């Protein structure tokens, strides 16, 4: 049975805020005065004018001792060493790949920073250079870790661990990088039957549960024959829609929030979750559950 | 945007199973948002947002001379602008081909007098008529441009107010039009039968409607069906693939069916519109 077609008027748009009698953090707009006292230091997202400290981005204020910075709500990804990112190969060059990671500049993945098939300790020969497109070609998705940040802000990546590498079947969801909560692990095998990689750069990869049994290949294998069963497909689609619902209400994304949203969304069918009312309802219920946990 | 083989496989299998990446069935549409009268200095305007696809349409009106071979008809002109903000591919002249394709599809869909009556735009036979410039701006691309554009154009034309001509003075070769100053004197146009375009996208062996950007990448070709009332006014094919006659027939039937549902949904929404409900872009 096909669903109804919804065309709603902009004036009937639902309010996506989930903040129920909570303290709102003050949001500074560009050019707004943060402080007139000059004992503070100028951090990221701020500038000084006529002895006043002003915000240069739209975001919330953060203070460490005397250092004031403003963290933008929406921005491109600013990489830090050790971050887990999900990215897409845009170019194959001499001894390196260019990767799109939602940063201002494309990131670089050197050939020397990947685990080649056939063992950890192997010399990279000229043949490997010719084979680069066989390992990773344009359009391929990878998970990787940030190895270093160059002076211009561009990133150098590595996949020198068995958990990183090429991604197989699944869905990519793009959110703002500021919505991803930093945590010890960004790889989650959710108990509901799907795996999620929360890239720090705002790219989220949802795929069927990964079995960590045959990992000797170093993650360049894709099984294109395998058909994902309907059940798993439904779970993946539901997680995708839940993440979009949380994003619409600007809620932080981490394993617990996604799991709660998944559980709260079960009263709707998966396509119903595309309707704004259902999205907000799911987000509000998730927020309430997260608050309850915090208060305990 | 490019997709890797594995992602394409995932999309393909999903379509085969009638359970797409976002949970929709093959014939399901994503929810849309519409606002009319959004550009204050246009005669009529509309903005339609379909997931990530964002289209702004404005209608301008000018007095012009009718074509000599069609003295009783006004003129209707479509212009599509692909903003480079939508996707980096549109930078420079990148969006030109798509823009021409969309505007040609629209003018061909609106050409028949059964669809849109241009005779209503005639002021003085063979001398003066109204010319409607329909400007379409693509602000964001998230797939399914044709459908979004056609819905937005229909809403904008519905919203358009043609000024009322009170009196025409003919003095030799000079023709003076006396146009009413009052805003309340304007007349709406009849867009009851204005066409709705439906893109039927062939992915694998199946046809889907309302493809998102990823699904469009997976398809070999699609058929755009413009439907006015119950009749097909234009059909065009996009993409490189070829179609079996049986598939083409299937696409057309599906297109007509979906277009009628879309049309009903659009009219339900247009009827709810009340004046002074401005939302605009900033909220």
PDB file of C-alpha atoms in Angstrom, chain A residues 67-291:
ATOM      1  CA  UNK A  67      40.877  31.547  26.818  1.00  0.00           C
ATOM      2  CA  UNK A  68      37.520  32.249  25.232  1.00  0.00           C
ATOM      3  CA  UNK A  69      36.522  30.540  22.022  1.00  0.00           C
ATOM      4  CA  UNK A  70      33.251  30.201  20.138  1.00  0.00           C
ATOM      5  CA  UNK A  71      32.383  26.772  18.767  1.00  0.00           C
ATOM      6  CA  UNK A  72      30.364  27.085  15.538  1.00  0.00           C
ATOM      7  CA  UNK A  73      27.077  25.210  15.204  1.00  0.00           C
ATOM      8  CA  UNK A  74      27.613  24.348  11.573  1.00  0.00           C
ATOM      9  CA  UNK A  75      31.014  24.224  10.036  1.00  0.00           C
ATOM     10  CA  UNK A  76      33.294  22.161   7.917  1.00  0.00           C
ATOM     11  CA  UNK A  77      35.242  19.496   9.731  1.00  0.00           C
ATOM     12  CA  UNK A  78      38.371  20.619  11.554  1.00  0.00           C
ATOM     13  CA  UNK A  79      40.448  17.495  11.981  1.00  0.00           C
ATOM     14  CA  UNK A  80      42.364  16.462  15.054  1.00  0.00           C
ATOM     15  CA  UNK A  81      44.959  13.736  15.318  1.00  0.00           C
ATOM     16  CA  UNK A  82      43.386  10.408  16.276  1.00  0.00           C
ATOM     17  CA  UNK A  83      39.898  11.180  14.976  1.00  0.00           C
ATOM     18  CA  UNK A  84      37.976   8.452  13.215  1.00  0.00           C
ATOM     19  CA  UNK A  85      36.692   9.678   9.855  1.00  0.00           C
ATOM     20  CA  UNK A  86      34.628   8.260   7.044  1.00  0.00           C
ATOM     21  CA  UNK A  87      35.554   9.581   3.632  1.00  0.00           C
ATOM     22  CA  UNK A  88      35.154   9.110  -0.079  1.00  0.00           C
ATOM     23  CA  UNK A  89      38.034   8.707  -2.528  1.00  0.00           C
ATOM     24  CA  UNK A  90      37.974  11.534  -5.064  1.00  0.00           C
ATOM     25  CA  UNK A  91      41.272  11.051  -6.867  1.00  0.00           C
ATOM     26  CA  UNK A  92      44.031   8.478  -7.316  1.00  0.00           C
ATOM     27  CA  UNK A  93      47.411  10.146  -7.552  1.00  0.00           C
ATOM     28  CA  UNK A  94      51.083   9.162  -7.423  1.00  0.00           C
ATOM     29  CA  UNK A  95      51.547   7.148  -4.214  1.00  0.00           C
ATOM     30  CA  UNK A  96      48.495   8.645  -2.575  1.00  0.00           C
ATOM     31  CA  UNK A  97      44.747   8.963  -2.682  1.00  0.00           C
ATOM     32  CA  UNK A  98      42.746  12.138  -2.226  1.00  0.00           C
ATOM     33  CA  UNK A  99      39.826  11.708   0.154  1.00  0.00           C
ATOM     34  CA  UNK A 100      36.773  13.901   0.611  1.00  0.00           C
ATOM     35  CA  UNK A 101      36.193  14.200   4.366  1.00  0.00           C
ATOM     36  CA  UNK A 102      33.944  17.251   4.695  1.00  0.00           C
ATOM     37  CA  UNK A 103      36.967  19.419   5.548  1.00  0.00           C
ATOM     38  CA  UNK A 104      37.914  22.597   3.744  1.00  0.00           C
ATOM     39  CA  UNK A 105      40.607  20.784   1.804  1.00  0.00           C
ATOM     40  CA  UNK A 106      40.668  17.214   0.560  1.00  0.00           C
ATOM     41  CA  UNK A 107      42.553  14.851   2.849  1.00  0.00           C
ATOM     42  CA  UNK A 108      45.438  12.680   1.747  1.00  0.00           C
ATOM     43  CA  UNK A 109      45.812   8.937   2.230  1.00  0.00           C
ATOM     44  CA  UNK A 110      49.401   7.926   1.327  1.00  0.00           C
ATOM     45  CA  UNK A 111      50.009   4.476  -0.106  1.00  0.00           C
ATOM     46  CA  UNK A 112      52.472   3.927   2.703  1.00  0.00           C
ATOM     47  CA  UNK A 113      49.704   4.414   5.271  1.00  0.00           C
ATOM     48  CA  UNK A 114      47.472   1.512   4.236  1.00  0.00           C
ATOM     49  CA  UNK A 115      47.641  -2.158   5.049  1.00  0.00           C
ATOM     50  CA  UNK A 116      48.135  -3.900   1.769  1.00  0.00           C
ATOM     51  CA  UNK A 117      46.630  -7.349   1.252  1.00  0.00           C
ATOM     52  CA  UNK A 118      49.036 -10.080   2.188  1.00  0.00           C
ATOM     53  CA  UNK A 119      50.488  -9.145   5.515  1.00  0.00           C
ATOM     54  CA  UNK A 120      51.577  -6.248   7.598  1.00  0.00           C
ATOM     55  CA  UNK A 121      55.267  -6.090   6.772  1.00  0.00           C
ATOM     56  CA  UNK A 122      55.654  -5.722   3.057  1.00  0.00           C
ATOM     57  CA  UNK A 123      57.671  -3.406   0.949  1.00  0.00           C
ATOM     58  CA  UNK A 124      55.638  -1.143  -1.266  1.00  0.00           C
ATOM     59  CA  UNK A 125      56.915  -1.931  -4.698  1.00  0.00           C
ATOM     60  CA  UNK A 126      56.387  -0.134  -7.966  1.00  0.00           C
ATOM     61  CA  UNK A 127      53.758  -2.731  -8.787  1.00  0.00           C
ATOM     62  CA  UNK A 128      51.735  -1.675  -5.793  1.00  0.00           C
ATOM     63  CA  UNK A 129      51.763   1.844  -7.189  1.00  0.00           C
ATOM     64  CA  UNK A 130      50.338   0.573 -10.464  1.00  0.00           C
ATOM     65  CA  UNK A 131      47.750  -1.465  -8.561  1.00  0.00           C
ATOM     66  CA  UNK A 132      46.481   1.473  -6.499  1.00  0.00           C
ATOM     67  CA  UNK A 133      43.223   1.728  -8.364  1.00  0.00           C
ATOM     68  CA  UNK A 134      42.547  -1.961  -7.682  1.00  0.00           C
ATOM     69  CA  UNK A 135      42.736  -1.322  -3.942  1.00  0.00           C
ATOM     70  CA  UNK A 136      40.732   1.878  -3.837  1.00  0.00           C
ATOM     71  CA  UNK A 137      39.168   3.672  -6.759  1.00  0.00           C
ATOM     72  CA  UNK A 138      37.269   6.926  -7.164  1.00  0.00           C
ATOM     73  CA  UNK A 139      33.975   6.861  -5.312  1.00  0.00           C
ATOM     74  CA  UNK A 140      34.971   4.212  -2.790  1.00  0.00           C
ATOM     75  CA  UNK A 141      34.175   4.858   0.843  1.00  0.00           C
ATOM     76  CA  UNK A 142      36.753   4.245   3.528  1.00  0.00           C
ATOM     77  CA  UNK A 143      37.024   4.557   7.260  1.00  0.00           C
ATOM     78  CA  UNK A 144      40.334   5.886   8.481  1.00  0.00           C
ATOM     79  CA  UNK A 145      42.108   7.670  11.303  1.00  0.00           C
ATOM     80  CA  UNK A 146      43.677  11.100  11.192  1.00  0.00           C
ATOM     81  CA  UNK A 147      47.446  10.703  11.373  1.00  0.00           C
ATOM     82  CA  UNK A 148      48.518  14.318  11.216  1.00  0.00           C
ATOM     83  CA  UNK A 149      47.206  17.764  10.505  1.00  0.00           C
ATOM     84  CA  UNK A 150      49.188  19.944   8.109  1.00  0.00           C
ATOM     85  CA  UNK A 151      49.739  23.656   8.613  1.00  0.00           C
ATOM     86  CA  UNK A 152      47.021  24.556   6.077  1.00  0.00           C
ATOM     87  CA  UNK A 153      44.496  22.417   7.961  1.00  0.00           C
ATOM     88  CA  UNK A 154      44.489  19.540   5.476  1.00  0.00           C
ATOM     89  CA  UNK A 155      44.604  16.068   6.942  1.00  0.00           C
ATOM     90  CA  UNK A 156      46.794  13.068   6.429  1.00  0.00           C
ATOM     91  CA  UNK A 157      44.987   9.776   7.073  1.00  0.00           C
ATOM     92  CA  UNK A 158      46.034   6.217   7.758  1.00  0.00           C
ATOM     93  CA  UNK A 159      44.213   2.883   7.754  1.00  0.00           C
ATOM     94  CA  UNK A 160      46.966   0.935   9.467  1.00  0.00           C
ATOM     95  CA  UNK A 161      44.639  -1.076  11.652  1.00  0.00           C
ATOM     96  CA  UNK A 162      42.367  -3.922  10.703  1.00  0.00           C
ATOM     97  CA  UNK A 163      39.241  -2.050  11.757  1.00  0.00           C
ATOM     98  CA  UNK A 164      39.813   0.611   9.104  1.00  0.00           C
ATOM     99  CA  UNK A 165      39.609   0.129   5.378  1.00  0.00           C
ATOM    100  CA  UNK A 166      37.158  -0.001   2.531  1.00  0.00           C
ATOM    101  CA  UNK A 167      33.459  -0.026   3.413  1.00  0.00           C
ATOM    102  CA  UNK A 168      31.114  -2.532   1.835  1.00  0.00           C
ATOM    103  CA  UNK A 169      27.308  -2.449   1.563  1.00  0.00           C
ATOM    104  CA  UNK A 170      25.437   0.083   3.637  1.00  0.00           C
ATOM    105  CA  UNK A 171      24.212   3.668   3.803  1.00  0.00           C
ATOM    106  CA  UNK A 172      26.078   6.935   4.316  1.00  0.00           C
ATOM    107  CA  UNK A 173      24.356   9.707   6.266  1.00  0.00           C
ATOM    108  CA  UNK A 174      25.829  13.199   6.415  1.00  0.00           C
ATOM    109  CA  UNK A 175      25.338  15.378   9.507  1.00  0.00           C
ATOM    110  CA  UNK A 176      27.117  18.429  10.957  1.00  0.00           C
ATOM    111  CA  UNK A 177      30.465  17.442  12.507  1.00  0.00           C
ATOM    112  CA  UNK A 178      29.543  19.294  15.710  1.00  0.00           C
ATOM    113  CA  UNK A 179      26.700  16.825  16.357  1.00  0.00           C
ATOM    114  CA  UNK A 180      29.021  13.842  16.750  1.00  0.00           C
ATOM    115  CA  UNK A 181      30.002  13.325  20.362  1.00  0.00           C
ATOM    116  CA  UNK A 182      33.632  12.406  20.853  1.00  0.00           C
ATOM    117  CA  UNK A 183      34.015   9.084  22.601  1.00  0.00           C
ATOM    118  CA  UNK A 184      36.501   6.286  23.112  1.00  0.00           C
ATOM    119  CA  UNK A 185      35.180   4.252  20.230  1.00  0.00           C
ATOM    120  CA  UNK A 186      33.359   5.385  17.145  1.00  0.00           C
ATOM    121  CA  UNK A 187      32.701   1.858  15.893  1.00  0.00           C
ATOM    122  CA  UNK A 188      29.524   0.458  17.368  1.00  0.00           C
ATOM    123  CA  UNK A 189      27.998  -2.949  16.872  1.00  0.00           C
ATOM    124  CA  UNK A 190      24.479  -2.098  17.987  1.00  0.00           C
ATOM    125  CA  UNK A 191      22.533  -4.954  19.648  1.00  0.00           C
ATOM    126  CA  UNK A 192      19.620  -4.334  17.264  1.00  0.00           C
ATOM    127  CA  UNK A 193      21.512  -5.918  14.414  1.00  0.00           C
ATOM    128  CA  UNK A 194      23.513  -3.250  12.639  1.00  0.00           C
ATOM    129  CA  UNK A 195      26.887  -1.586  12.870  1.00  0.00           C
ATOM    130  CA  UNK A 196      27.430   2.151  12.915  1.00  0.00           C
ATOM    131  CA  UNK A 197      30.619   4.113  12.324  1.00  0.00           C
ATOM    132  CA  UNK A 198      30.243   7.629  13.665  1.00  0.00           C
ATOM    133  CA  UNK A 199      32.932   9.527  11.795  1.00  0.00           C
ATOM    134  CA  UNK A 200      34.126  12.637  13.637  1.00  0.00           C
ATOM    135  CA  UNK A 201      33.766  14.490  10.348  1.00  0.00           C
ATOM    136  CA  UNK A 202      29.987  14.081  10.388  1.00  0.00           C
ATOM    137  CA  UNK A 203      29.821  11.180   7.957  1.00  0.00           C
ATOM    138  CA  UNK A 204      27.979   8.245   9.504  1.00  0.00           C
ATOM    139  CA  UNK A 205      28.155   4.798   7.998  1.00  0.00           C
ATOM    140  CA  UNK A 206      25.408   2.281   8.758  1.00  0.00           C
ATOM    141  CA  UNK A 207      25.859  -1.299   7.624  1.00  0.00           C
ATOM    142  CA  UNK A 208      24.848  -4.851   8.505  1.00  0.00           C
ATOM    143  CA  UNK A 209      26.689  -6.227  11.548  1.00  0.00           C
ATOM    144  CA  UNK A 210      30.342  -6.877  10.782  1.00  0.00           C
ATOM    145  CA  UNK A 211      31.664 -10.273  11.829  1.00  0.00           C
ATOM    146  CA  UNK A 212      35.248  -9.884  12.912  1.00  0.00           C
ATOM    147  CA  UNK A 213      36.354 -13.345  11.886  1.00  0.00           C
ATOM    148  CA  UNK A 214      38.259 -13.232   8.622  1.00  0.00           C
ATOM    149  CA  UNK A 215      40.212 -10.029   8.829  1.00  0.00           C
ATOM    150  CA  UNK A 216      43.505 -11.132   7.410  1.00  0.00           C
ATOM    151  CA  UNK A 217      42.830  -9.295   4.158  1.00  0.00           C
ATOM    152  CA  UNK A 218      43.089  -5.817   5.601  1.00  0.00           C
ATOM    153  CA  UNK A 219      39.728  -4.549   4.463  1.00  0.00           C
ATOM    154  CA  UNK A 220      39.825  -4.337   0.677  1.00  0.00           C
ATOM    155  CA  UNK A 221      37.201  -6.980   0.048  1.00  0.00           C
ATOM    156  CA  UNK A 222      33.657  -6.169  -1.010  1.00  0.00           C
ATOM    157  CA  UNK A 223      31.113  -8.893  -1.483  1.00  0.00           C
ATOM    158  CA  UNK A 224      28.785  -7.554  -4.145  1.00  0.00           C
ATOM    159  CA  UNK A 225      26.907 -10.825  -4.532  1.00  0.00           C
ATOM    160  CA  UNK A 226      25.611 -10.906  -0.984  1.00  0.00           C
ATOM    161  CA  UNK A 227      22.029  -9.706  -0.593  1.00  0.00           C
ATOM    162  CA  UNK A 228      21.256  -7.982   2.696  1.00  0.00           C
ATOM    163  CA  UNK A 229      18.131  -9.623   4.123  1.00  0.00           C
ATOM    164  CA  UNK A 230      14.983  -7.548   4.480  1.00  0.00           C
ATOM    165  CA  UNK A 231      15.114  -7.598   8.285  1.00  0.00           C
ATOM    166  CA  UNK A 232      18.582  -6.027   8.417  1.00  0.00           C
ATOM    167  CA  UNK A 233      17.635  -3.607   5.675  1.00  0.00           C
ATOM    168  CA  UNK A 234      14.698  -2.437   7.766  1.00  0.00           C
ATOM    169  CA  UNK A 235      16.927  -1.927  10.815  1.00  0.00           C
ATOM    170  CA  UNK A 236      19.417   0.061   8.740  1.00  0.00           C
ATOM    171  CA  UNK A 237      16.690   2.229   7.234  1.00  0.00           C
ATOM    172  CA  UNK A 238      15.182   2.864  10.665  1.00  0.00           C
ATOM    173  CA  UNK A 239      18.554   3.852  12.142  1.00  0.00           C
ATOM    174  CA  UNK A 240      19.119   6.162   9.169  1.00  0.00           C
ATOM    175  CA  UNK A 241      15.788   7.882   9.679  1.00  0.00           C
ATOM    176  CA  UNK A 242      16.348   8.118  13.447  1.00  0.00           C
ATOM    177  CA  UNK A 243      19.728   9.778  12.919  1.00  0.00           C
ATOM    178  CA  UNK A 244      18.091  12.285  10.575  1.00  0.00           C
ATOM    179  CA  UNK A 245      15.379  12.909  13.172  1.00  0.00           C
ATOM    180  CA  UNK A 246      17.993  13.568  15.867  1.00  0.00           C
ATOM    181  CA  UNK A 247      19.891  15.798  13.466  1.00  0.00           C
ATOM    182  CA  UNK A 248      16.772  17.805  12.644  1.00  0.00           C
ATOM    183  CA  UNK A 249      16.398  18.555  16.362  1.00  0.00           C
ATOM    184  CA  UNK A 250      20.152  19.245  16.731  1.00  0.00           C
ATOM    185  CA  UNK A 251      20.758  16.451  19.244  1.00  0.00           C
ATOM    186  CA  UNK A 252      24.142  14.901  19.910  1.00  0.00           C
ATOM    187  CA  UNK A 253      24.751  11.585  18.210  1.00  0.00           C
ATOM    188  CA  UNK A 254      26.355   8.685  20.061  1.00  0.00           C
ATOM    189  CA  UNK A 255      25.508   5.020  20.586  1.00  0.00           C
ATOM    190  CA  UNK A 256      23.016   5.557  23.447  1.00  0.00           C
ATOM    191  CA  UNK A 257      21.110   8.376  21.779  1.00  0.00           C
ATOM    192  CA  UNK A 258      20.814   6.399  18.552  1.00  0.00           C
ATOM    193  CA  UNK A 259      19.669   3.265  20.405  1.00  0.00           C
ATOM    194  CA  UNK A 260      17.056   5.187  22.400  1.00  0.00           C
ATOM    195  CA  UNK A 261      15.800   6.924  19.287  1.00  0.00           C
ATOM    196  CA  UNK A 262      15.537   3.540  17.610  1.00  0.00           C
ATOM    197  CA  UNK A 263      13.481   2.131  20.472  1.00  0.00           C
ATOM    198  CA  UNK A 264      11.214   5.187  20.684  1.00  0.00           C
ATOM    199  CA  UNK A 265      10.636   5.112  16.939  1.00  0.00           C
ATOM    200  CA  UNK A 266       9.300   1.566  16.929  1.00  0.00           C
ATOM    201  CA  UNK A 267       5.712   2.782  17.124  1.00  0.00           C
ATOM    202  CA  UNK A 268       6.076   4.272  13.650  1.00  0.00           C
ATOM    203  CA  UNK A 269       6.702   2.349  10.474  1.00  0.00           C
ATOM    204  CA  UNK A 270       9.999   3.177   8.760  1.00  0.00           C
ATOM    205  CA  UNK A 271       8.555   5.378   5.957  1.00  0.00           C
ATOM    206  CA  UNK A 272       6.365   7.206   8.507  1.00  0.00           C
ATOM    207  CA  UNK A 273       9.594   8.389  10.137  1.00  0.00           C
ATOM    208  CA  UNK A 274      10.175  10.709   7.164  1.00  0.00           C
ATOM    209  CA  UNK A 275       7.210  12.853   8.248  1.00  0.00           C
ATOM    210  CA  UNK A 276       8.374  15.818  10.368  1.00  0.00           C
ATOM    211  CA  UNK A 277       5.865  15.213  13.215  1.00  0.00           C
ATOM    212  CA  UNK A 278       7.096  11.661  13.758  1.00  0.00           C
ATOM    213  CA  UNK A 279      10.698  12.857  13.616  1.00  0.00           C
ATOM    214  CA  UNK A 280      10.151  15.504  16.293  1.00  0.00           C
ATOM    215  CA  UNK A 281       8.154  13.098  18.460  1.00  0.00           C
ATOM    216  CA  UNK A 282      10.973  10.564  18.333  1.00  0.00           C
ATOM    217  CA  UNK A 283      13.563  13.209  19.159  1.00  0.00           C
ATOM    218  CA  UNK A 284      11.545  14.569  22.104  1.00  0.00           C
ATOM    219  CA  UNK A 285      11.012  11.116  23.606  1.00  0.00           C
ATOM    220  CA  UNK A 286      14.698  10.335  23.190  1.00  0.00           C
ATOM    221  CA  UNK A 287      15.665  13.591  24.850  1.00  0.00           C
ATOM    222  CA  UNK A 288      13.391  12.797  27.819  1.00  0.00           C
ATOM    223  CA  UNK A 289      14.938   9.370  28.264  1.00  0.00           C
ATOM    224  CA  UNK A 290      18.442  10.780  28.082  1.00  0.00           C
ATOM    225  CA  UNK A 291      17.524  13.401  30.729  1.00  0.00           C
TER     226      UNK A 291
END
